[in-house]
Short mmCIF file of C-alpha atoms and ligand atoms in Angstrom, two decimals:
data_model
loop_
_atom_site.label_atom_id
_atom_site.label_comp_id
_atom_site.label_asym_id
_atom_site.label_seq_id
_atom_site.Cartn_x
_atom_site.Cartn_y
_atom_site.Cartn_z
CA MET A 1 -13.55 -32.95 1.73
CA MET A 2 -16.27 -32.27 4.29
CA GLU A 3 -17.63 -35.81 3.91
CA GLN A 4 -14.23 -37.29 4.43
CA ASN A 5 -13.84 -35.29 7.58
CA GLN A 6 -17.01 -36.65 9.12
CA ASP A 7 -16.13 -40.20 8.25
CA GLN A 8 -12.87 -39.91 10.03
CA THR A 9 -14.14 -38.30 13.19
CA ASN A 10 -16.91 -40.90 13.41
CA GLU A 11 -14.39 -43.65 13.17
CA VAL A 12 -12.30 -42.13 15.95
CA GLU A 13 -15.31 -41.75 18.21
CA GLN A 14 -16.35 -45.33 17.74
CA GLU A 15 -12.91 -46.56 18.56
CA GLU A 16 -12.90 -44.57 21.76
CA ASN A 17 -16.44 -45.25 22.89
CA CYS A 18 -16.96 -48.95 22.46
CA PRO A 19 -14.14 -50.22 24.65
CA VAL A 20 -15.00 -47.73 27.40
CA GLU A 21 -18.45 -49.22 27.74
CA GLU A 22 -17.11 -52.73 27.92
CA ASN A 23 -14.62 -51.68 30.54
CA THR A 24 -17.22 -50.27 32.93
CA GLN A 25 -19.34 -53.36 32.55
CA ASP A 26 -16.37 -55.52 33.47
CA LYS A 27 -15.69 -53.47 36.59
CA ASP A 28 -19.14 -54.15 37.93
CA ASN A 29 -18.84 -57.91 37.55
CA THR A 30 -15.43 -58.69 39.09
CA LYS A 31 -12.84 -56.97 41.30
CA LYS A 32 -9.60 -58.45 39.97
CA PRO A 33 -8.85 -57.90 36.29
CA SER A 34 -8.69 -61.17 34.42
CA ARG A 35 -6.03 -61.88 31.80
CA ALA A 36 -8.63 -61.25 29.15
CA GLN A 37 -9.43 -57.90 30.70
CA ARG A 38 -5.76 -56.89 30.84
CA ILE A 39 -5.42 -57.70 27.18
CA ARG A 40 -8.53 -55.74 26.40
CA SER A 41 -7.30 -52.75 28.38
CA ALA A 42 -3.95 -52.90 26.61
CA ILE A 43 -5.70 -52.98 23.27
CA PHE A 44 -7.86 -50.07 24.39
CA GLU A 45 -4.78 -48.01 25.34
CA LEU A 46 -3.21 -48.83 22.02
CA LEU A 47 -6.34 -47.72 20.21
CA VAL A 48 -6.32 -44.41 22.12
CA TYR A 49 -2.74 -43.81 21.02
CA VAL A 50 -3.61 -44.69 17.46
CA ALA A 51 -6.52 -42.29 17.65
CA ILE A 52 -4.28 -39.49 18.97
CA ILE A 53 -1.71 -40.14 16.28
CA VAL A 54 -4.39 -40.17 13.61
CA VAL A 55 -5.67 -36.84 14.93
CA CYS A 56 -2.16 -35.31 15.00
CA VAL A 57 -0.96 -36.61 11.68
CA MET A 58 -4.13 -36.59 9.64
CA VAL A 59 -6.75 -34.36 11.17
CA VAL A 60 -4.66 -31.46 12.53
CA PRO A 61 -2.78 -30.62 9.34
CA ARG A 62 -5.86 -31.17 7.26
CA TYR A 63 -8.41 -29.31 9.30
CA VAL A 64 -6.73 -27.35 12.09
CA ILE A 65 -3.27 -26.03 11.35
CA GLN A 66 -0.77 -26.58 8.59
CA ARG A 67 2.64 -25.39 7.54
CA THR A 68 2.81 -23.57 4.22
CA ILE A 69 5.77 -22.23 2.34
CA VAL A 70 5.55 -18.90 0.54
CA ASP A 71 6.29 -19.35 -3.12
CA GLY A 72 7.22 -16.13 -4.88
CA THR A 73 7.39 -12.44 -4.12
CA SER A 74 3.75 -11.39 -4.49
CA MET A 75 3.34 -10.67 -0.77
CA GLU A 76 6.53 -8.65 -0.29
CA ALA A 77 7.24 -6.69 1.85
CA THR A 78 5.07 -8.58 4.37
CA LEU A 79 6.18 -12.07 3.35
CA GLN A 80 9.29 -13.18 1.50
CA ASP A 81 9.78 -16.05 -0.88
CA GLN A 82 10.29 -19.33 1.05
CA ASP A 83 9.01 -18.00 4.40
CA ASN A 84 7.39 -20.83 6.40
CA LEU A 85 3.93 -20.04 7.71
CA LEU A 86 1.41 -21.75 9.91
CA VAL A 87 -2.07 -21.62 8.49
CA ASP A 88 -5.05 -21.62 10.82
CA LYS A 89 -7.77 -23.69 9.16
CA LEU A 90 -10.18 -23.72 12.05
CA SER A 91 -11.18 -20.08 12.68
CA TYR A 92 -12.96 -19.69 9.38
CA ARG A 93 -15.26 -22.55 10.35
CA PHE A 94 -16.64 -20.31 13.09
CA SER A 95 -16.11 -16.79 11.79
CA ASP A 96 -15.76 -15.03 8.47
CA PRO A 97 -12.48 -13.79 7.00
CA LYS A 98 -11.86 -10.18 7.97
CA ARG A 99 -10.45 -7.31 5.96
CA PHE A 100 -6.63 -7.37 5.82
CA ASP A 101 -6.44 -11.03 6.92
CA VAL A 102 -3.72 -12.86 5.01
CA ILE A 103 -5.42 -15.92 3.55
CA VAL A 104 -4.41 -19.09 1.78
CA PHE A 105 -6.77 -20.14 -0.98
CA TYR A 106 -7.07 -22.35 -4.02
CA PRO A 107 -7.82 -20.03 -6.95
CA TYR A 108 -8.51 -22.89 -9.33
CA GLY A 109 -10.45 -25.05 -6.87
CA ARG A 110 -9.23 -27.56 -4.33
CA GLU A 111 -8.69 -30.36 -6.82
CA ASN A 112 -5.82 -28.23 -8.20
CA GLU A 113 -2.88 -28.09 -5.83
CA ASP A 114 -1.86 -24.50 -6.62
CA TYR A 115 -2.55 -22.27 -3.63
CA TYR A 116 -2.14 -18.51 -3.29
CA ILE A 117 -1.40 -16.32 -0.29
CA LYS A 118 -3.00 -12.86 -0.48
CA ARG A 119 -4.55 -10.19 1.67
CA VAL A 120 -8.32 -9.72 1.97
CA ILE A 121 -9.28 -6.24 0.73
CA GLY A 122 -12.96 -6.43 -0.23
CA LEU A 123 -15.68 -8.32 1.69
CA PRO A 124 -18.86 -10.03 0.41
CA GLY A 125 -21.47 -7.63 -0.90
CA GLU A 126 -19.08 -4.69 -1.12
CA THR A 127 -18.39 -2.74 -4.28
CA ILE A 128 -14.73 -2.29 -4.96
CA GLN A 129 -12.99 0.01 -7.38
CA ILE A 130 -9.33 0.77 -7.87
CA VAL A 131 -8.44 4.15 -9.33
CA GLY A 132 -4.71 4.52 -9.74
CA ASP A 133 -3.27 3.55 -6.40
CA THR A 134 -6.42 4.23 -4.41
CA ILE A 135 -8.87 1.53 -3.41
CA TYR A 136 -12.52 2.48 -2.98
CA ILE A 137 -14.93 0.35 -0.98
CA ASP A 138 -18.56 1.31 -1.58
CA GLY A 139 -17.32 4.66 -2.90
CA LYS A 140 -15.12 5.47 0.11
CA VAL A 141 -11.33 5.53 0.12
CA LEU A 142 -9.93 2.49 1.91
CA LYS A 143 -7.19 3.56 4.31
CA GLU A 144 -4.42 1.02 4.15
CA SER A 145 -0.70 0.97 3.57
CA TYR A 146 0.08 -2.68 2.93
CA GLY A 147 1.09 -2.07 -0.68
CA LYS A 148 4.82 -2.25 -1.26
CA ASP A 149 4.73 0.08 -4.26
CA ALA A 150 2.14 2.23 -5.92
CA MET A 151 -0.38 0.19 -7.90
CA THR A 152 -0.41 0.82 -11.63
CA GLU A 153 -2.76 -1.95 -12.74
CA SER A 154 -6.37 -2.02 -11.55
CA GLY A 155 -7.59 -4.76 -13.92
CA ILE A 156 -11.22 -5.78 -13.57
CA ALA A 157 -11.58 -3.37 -10.62
CA SER A 158 -10.93 -0.31 -12.78
CA GLU A 159 -14.73 -0.17 -13.01
CA PRO A 160 -16.85 -0.63 -9.84
CA LEU A 161 -16.98 -4.36 -9.09
CA LYS A 162 -19.76 -5.71 -6.89
CA LEU A 163 -18.73 -8.77 -4.90
CA GLY A 164 -21.11 -11.70 -4.54
CA LYS A 165 -22.56 -12.94 -1.24
CA ASP A 166 -19.62 -15.22 -0.57
CA GLU A 167 -16.88 -13.47 -2.56
CA TYR A 168 -13.72 -11.81 -1.33
CA PHE A 169 -11.47 -9.43 -3.24
CA VAL A 170 -7.80 -10.12 -2.50
CA LEU A 171 -4.56 -8.35 -3.34
CA GLY A 172 -0.92 -9.29 -2.91
CA ASP A 173 1.07 -6.70 -0.98
CA ASN A 174 3.58 -6.55 -3.83
CA ARG A 175 1.02 -5.04 -6.14
CA GLU A 176 3.25 -4.63 -9.14
CA VAL A 177 3.86 -8.38 -9.49
CA SER A 178 0.97 -9.99 -7.68
CA GLU A 179 -1.56 -12.02 -9.63
CA ASP A 180 -4.73 -11.53 -7.64
CA SER A 181 -8.42 -10.60 -7.79
CA ARG A 182 -7.63 -7.78 -10.23
CA TYR A 183 -7.00 -10.37 -12.91
CA GLU A 184 -9.74 -12.38 -14.53
CA GLU A 185 -7.86 -15.68 -14.12
CA VAL A 186 -8.17 -15.29 -10.34
CA GLY A 187 -11.01 -12.82 -9.85
CA PRO A 188 -13.00 -12.55 -6.63
CA VAL A 189 -12.36 -15.56 -4.39
CA SER A 190 -15.38 -17.55 -3.25
CA ARG A 191 -15.51 -18.63 0.38
CA ASP A 192 -15.25 -22.35 -0.41
CA LYS A 193 -11.86 -21.83 -2.04
CA ILE A 194 -10.39 -20.28 1.12
CA GLU A 195 -8.28 -22.76 3.04
CA GLY A 196 -7.39 -20.70 6.09
CA ARG A 197 -5.69 -17.70 7.57
CA ALA A 198 -1.91 -17.36 7.70
CA VAL A 199 -1.26 -16.63 11.35
CA LEU A 200 2.33 -17.30 12.22
CA ARG A 201 5.69 -17.15 10.54
CA ILE A 202 7.91 -19.93 11.87
CA TYR A 203 10.83 -19.57 9.51
CA PRO A 204 13.18 -17.76 9.10
CA LEU A 205 13.58 -17.72 12.86
CA ASN A 206 14.63 -14.08 13.07
CA LYS A 207 11.22 -13.16 11.68
CA PHE A 208 9.27 -15.57 13.88
CA GLY A 209 5.98 -14.12 15.01
CA THR A 210 2.35 -13.53 14.24
CA LEU A 211 1.63 -11.84 10.94
CA ARG A 212 -0.91 -9.47 12.39
CA SER A 213 1.43 -8.03 14.99
CA GLN A 214 4.15 -7.55 12.43
CA GLY A 215 1.76 -5.55 10.30
CA ASN A 216 0.89 -3.42 13.31
CA LYS A 217 4.53 -2.91 14.17
CA ALA A 218 5.25 -1.63 10.70
CA LYS A 219 2.33 0.76 10.98
CA ALA A 220 3.41 1.97 14.39
CA ALA A 221 6.87 2.67 13.01
CA GLU A 222 5.30 4.66 10.18
CA ARG A 223 3.29 6.73 12.60
CA SER A 224 6.18 7.44 14.94
CA SER A 225 8.34 8.66 12.07
CA ASP A 226 5.55 11.09 11.17
CA ALA A 227 5.20 12.30 14.71
CA ASP A 228 8.88 12.55 15.40
CA THR A 229 9.57 16.26 15.48
CA ASP A 230 13.23 16.02 16.48
CA ASP A 231 14.15 14.36 13.23
CA ALA A 232 15.07 16.35 10.15
CA LYS A 233 12.13 17.75 8.21
CA VAL A 234 11.56 16.07 4.90
CA VAL A 235 10.84 18.04 1.75
CA ALA A 236 9.55 16.36 -1.41
CA ILE A 237 10.51 18.28 -4.53
CA ASP A 238 8.90 17.75 -7.89
CA ALA A 239 10.48 19.29 -10.94
CA GLY A 240 7.40 19.74 -13.11
CA HIS A 241 6.96 18.00 -16.47
CA GLN A 242 9.34 15.62 -18.25
CA SER A 243 11.05 15.37 -21.64
CA ARG A 244 7.88 13.98 -23.21
CA GLY A 245 4.37 14.81 -22.01
CA ASN A 246 1.84 12.04 -21.52
CA SER A 247 -1.57 12.84 -22.96
CA SER A 248 -3.37 9.81 -21.57
CA THR A 249 -5.58 10.93 -18.72
CA GLU A 250 -6.04 10.39 -14.99
CA PRO A 251 -8.57 11.69 -12.42
CA VAL A 252 -7.82 15.23 -11.20
CA GLY A 253 -8.42 14.07 -7.63
CA PRO A 254 -9.22 10.90 -5.68
CA GLY A 255 -12.59 9.58 -6.84
CA SER A 256 -13.06 12.32 -9.42
CA SER A 257 -14.67 11.64 -12.78
CA VAL A 258 -12.93 14.69 -14.23
CA ARG A 259 -9.75 13.66 -15.96
CA LYS A 260 -6.69 15.52 -17.20
CA ALA A 261 -3.56 14.60 -19.12
CA LYS A 262 -1.06 12.71 -16.94
CA VAL A 263 1.74 15.15 -17.74
CA ALA A 264 1.34 18.31 -19.84
CA GLY A 265 4.10 19.31 -22.24
CA GLY A 266 5.20 22.46 -20.43
CA ALA A 267 6.49 25.77 -21.70
CA THR A 268 9.68 26.67 -23.61
CA GLY A 269 11.91 29.72 -23.19
CA VAL A 270 11.16 32.19 -26.02
CA SER A 271 14.70 33.48 -25.98
CA SER A 272 16.74 30.61 -24.53
CA HIS A 273 14.67 27.84 -26.16
CA VAL A 274 15.22 25.86 -22.98
CA PRO A 275 12.20 23.65 -22.26
CA GLU A 276 10.45 24.06 -18.93
CA TYR A 277 11.20 20.51 -17.75
CA LYS A 278 14.92 21.30 -17.93
CA ILE A 279 14.95 24.53 -15.97
CA ASN A 280 12.53 23.02 -13.44
CA LEU A 281 14.93 20.13 -12.79
CA SER A 282 17.96 22.39 -12.75
CA VAL A 283 16.45 24.62 -10.02
CA ALA A 284 15.02 21.60 -8.17
CA LYS A 285 18.51 20.09 -7.91
CA LYS A 286 19.93 23.34 -6.59
CA LEU A 287 17.11 23.53 -4.05
CA ARG A 288 17.89 20.00 -2.94
CA LYS A 289 21.54 20.90 -2.38
CA GLU A 290 20.59 24.03 -0.48
CA LEU A 291 18.08 22.24 1.75
CA GLU A 292 20.47 19.39 2.52
CA LEU A 293 23.09 21.94 3.56
CA ARG A 294 20.50 23.32 5.96
CA GLY A 295 19.84 19.89 7.50
CA TYR A 296 16.68 18.86 5.64
CA LYS A 297 16.03 15.50 4.11
CA VAL A 298 15.00 15.78 0.49
CA VAL A 299 12.98 13.42 -1.67
CA MET A 300 13.31 14.12 -5.38
CA ILE A 301 10.34 12.93 -7.41
CA ARG A 302 12.57 12.87 -10.48
CA THR A 303 16.27 13.44 -11.08
CA LYS A 304 16.21 12.81 -14.82
CA ASN A 305 14.29 14.40 -17.68
CA ASN A 306 13.56 11.18 -19.49
CA VAL A 307 10.93 9.76 -17.13
CA ASN A 308 7.23 8.98 -17.34
CA ILE A 309 5.61 9.84 -14.02
CA SER A 310 2.08 11.24 -13.98
CA ASN A 311 1.14 14.18 -11.78
CA LYS A 312 -0.94 11.87 -9.61
CA GLN A 313 1.93 9.43 -9.22
CA ARG A 314 4.25 12.29 -8.28
CA ALA A 315 1.93 13.30 -5.46
CA GLN A 316 1.67 9.68 -4.36
CA ILE A 317 5.43 9.32 -4.29
CA ALA A 318 5.59 12.45 -2.14
CA ASN A 319 2.85 11.09 0.16
CA LYS A 320 4.55 7.75 0.63
CA SER A 321 8.00 9.22 1.12
CA GLY A 322 7.16 10.46 4.60
CA ALA A 323 7.76 14.04 3.49
CA ASP A 324 6.36 16.93 5.56
CA ILE A 325 5.74 19.22 2.61
CA TYR A 326 5.45 18.89 -1.15
CA VAL A 327 7.04 21.56 -3.35
CA ARG A 328 6.20 21.60 -7.04
CA ILE A 329 8.51 23.63 -9.26
CA HIS A 330 7.30 25.13 -12.53
CA ALA A 331 7.89 28.03 -14.89
CA ASP A 332 5.06 30.04 -16.39
CA SER A 333 4.07 31.01 -19.90
CA SER A 334 1.66 33.45 -21.44
CA ALA A 335 0.44 34.40 -24.90
CA SER A 336 1.60 37.91 -24.12
CA SER A 337 5.38 38.26 -23.97
CA SER A 338 5.15 41.26 -21.66
CA VAL A 339 3.68 39.27 -18.75
CA ARG A 340 6.28 38.47 -16.10
CA GLY A 341 6.67 37.65 -12.43
CA ALA A 342 6.41 34.71 -10.05
CA SER A 343 3.41 33.25 -8.27
CA ALA A 344 2.57 30.40 -5.92
CA LEU A 345 -0.46 28.15 -6.35
CA TYR A 346 -2.28 26.46 -3.48
CA PRO A 347 -5.66 24.73 -2.91
CA SER A 348 -8.67 26.57 -1.46
CA THR A 349 -10.49 25.54 1.71
CA LYS A 350 -13.34 24.41 -0.56
CA ASN A 351 -11.17 21.96 -2.45
CA ARG A 352 -12.94 18.62 -1.98
CA TYR A 353 -9.70 16.64 -1.94
CA VAL A 354 -7.21 18.79 -0.05
CA GLY A 355 -9.34 21.57 1.47
CA LYS A 356 -8.02 20.62 4.90
CA LEU A 357 -4.48 21.34 3.74
CA SER A 358 -5.39 24.80 2.45
CA ALA A 359 -4.26 26.87 5.45
CA LYS A 360 -0.87 25.19 5.76
CA SER A 361 -0.39 25.18 2.00
CA LYS A 362 -1.16 28.89 1.90
CA LYS A 363 1.40 29.59 4.62
CA LEU A 364 4.01 27.56 2.77
CA SER A 365 3.19 29.29 -0.53
CA GLN A 366 3.29 32.75 1.00
CA TYR A 367 6.63 32.26 2.76
CA MET A 368 8.27 30.65 -0.24
CA LEU A 369 7.04 33.23 -2.74
CA ASN A 370 8.03 36.17 -0.53
CA SER A 371 11.58 35.05 0.09
CA TYR A 372 11.97 33.83 -3.48
CA CYS A 373 11.05 37.23 -4.93
CA LYS A 374 13.16 39.01 -2.34
CA LYS A 375 16.25 36.96 -3.17
CA THR A 376 15.90 37.00 -6.98
CA GLY A 377 14.32 40.40 -7.54
CA ILE A 378 11.64 38.75 -9.65
CA ARG A 379 8.33 40.56 -9.32
CA SER A 380 5.64 38.84 -7.24
CA ARG A 381 2.29 38.21 -8.85
CA GLY A 382 0.98 36.94 -5.54
CA LEU A 383 -0.76 33.77 -4.49
CA SER A 384 -3.25 32.00 -6.65
CA LEU A 385 -6.02 29.61 -5.54
CA ARG A 386 -6.16 26.53 -7.75
CA ASP A 387 -8.37 23.49 -7.23
CA ASP A 388 -7.90 21.97 -10.67
CA LEU A 389 -4.32 20.75 -10.31
CA THR A 390 -4.01 16.96 -10.27
CA GLY A 391 -0.60 16.95 -8.59
CA THR A 392 -1.93 19.18 -5.82
CA ASN A 393 -5.26 17.41 -5.36
CA TRP A 394 -3.66 14.00 -4.79
CA SER A 395 -1.31 15.34 -2.13
CA LYS A 396 -1.79 14.37 1.49
CA ILE A 397 0.71 16.88 2.83
CA PRO A 398 0.85 20.71 2.61
CA VAL A 399 1.63 21.53 -0.99
CA THR A 400 2.64 24.49 -3.11
CA LEU A 401 3.34 25.00 -6.77
CA ILE A 402 5.87 27.74 -7.47
CA GLU A 403 5.71 29.40 -10.88
CA MET A 404 9.22 30.83 -10.93
CA GLY A 405 8.74 33.33 -13.76
CA PHE A 406 7.63 33.60 -17.39
CA LEU A 407 9.54 31.70 -20.06
CA SER A 408 7.42 33.65 -22.56
CA ASN A 409 9.02 36.91 -21.43
CA PRO A 410 12.44 37.18 -23.16
CA THR A 411 14.12 39.14 -20.35
CA GLU A 412 12.81 36.95 -17.57
CA ASP A 413 13.63 33.82 -19.60
CA ARG A 414 17.26 34.86 -20.06
CA TYR A 415 17.53 35.94 -16.43
CA MET A 416 16.17 32.64 -15.13
CA GLN A 417 18.59 30.57 -17.21
CA LYS A 418 21.66 32.05 -15.48
CA LYS A 419 23.40 29.87 -12.95
CA SER A 420 23.76 32.76 -10.53
CA THR A 421 20.02 33.44 -10.69
CA GLN A 422 19.20 29.80 -10.15
CA ASN A 423 21.34 29.74 -7.03
CA LYS A 424 19.38 32.72 -5.74
CA MET A 425 16.10 31.01 -6.63
CA ALA A 426 17.08 27.96 -4.63
CA LYS A 427 18.26 30.02 -1.66
CA GLY A 428 15.11 32.12 -1.72
CA MET A 429 12.86 29.04 -1.75
CA ALA A 430 14.89 27.47 1.05
CA ASP A 431 14.54 30.65 3.13
CA GLY A 432 10.77 30.36 2.79
CA ILE A 433 10.84 26.70 3.82
CA ASP A 434 12.98 27.64 6.85
CA LYS A 435 10.40 30.20 7.83
CA TYR A 436 7.55 27.71 7.37
CA PHE A 437 9.22 25.34 9.83
CA ASN A 438 10.16 28.20 12.21
CA ARG A 439 13.87 27.75 11.63
ZN1 ZN B 1 4.61 23.82 -15.76
#
């Protein structure tokens, strides 16, 4: 390809140069152009036009800029199937691809016409690892929000992957469907396979614009929705557990080598025989209703019992939802049937993942537990510092885990199963949330 390029440009130069020299020589010799000279000058003009056309038709699309059509959904939500893009093929001759550039490349080499459009995530020499939905570059969390959904497949990057001197790690924004560097068939992309940078969307017309600025706009919108205090507060509610636990493991916090089961089984009422996941969801739904009546927006992590969502994923759903706080609802259990009462669990300031959220989480826990116990008459066992909870450690917003009472205590179990009690539980929790937001 490179050789071809040089051949062509040489040809063009020759065509332009030779006649020019002849022309100046002619000027010196005579004043009036002869018929032969006029013909020569006409031929020269024609050759210039041919040269320009050759440049426009052959050289520009091949080496400078080219239209490309998106094929498939792997870059949603940034790019849609059949979007028309302009690809800048020149910049990468002078500078290296940058992180988050959207590039066009030939995964199987240039002789194969299949090209991919993906986003640059890892740069040459870097070590990349994907743990759950979090991307680590040289051991540090990469801050980015291009992914359309949470990532569930980390492929060859599940273990630290060191990129070669000219290798780039790329991901599609639609990470659930994208076939990219995570998969061995594609792998890290070497520099010579990169065709150019997608710079401009030209079709559909209502989405016309540079890709970079659209990415920024989306991010700005995200930020403003966070900062917007006039809008309704958003509460993410997780009803703990699910109908079947999941004993496969996940890291207890971002970057942690300590792993715990994705979802523990949960307790069961000694008297009612109601499993914890059911009462958790029942109260969570009542809390949602109560909060919505009070003008909050509510994000439910689950609304069914038959789901399979790990504790880490639950926190990530809460994080991505734009929620202001994350409330985790659980019921307690003890080997001793006499133990009873409610408590609220929050992370300490020393927690290496969410230590910064400790103060706010404590406030939230305290307010919710106080008004919960007041409303229901359930005894308070106080606050409890916990740094070992996966669902708490992955949170990026103030978080509390409410243990509503003991399913292992027959009296408390029966009391908690009553509809009237559950309404009080929801109201009590909502009172605490009101207080947290100064309402
Ligand atoms: Zn539980």
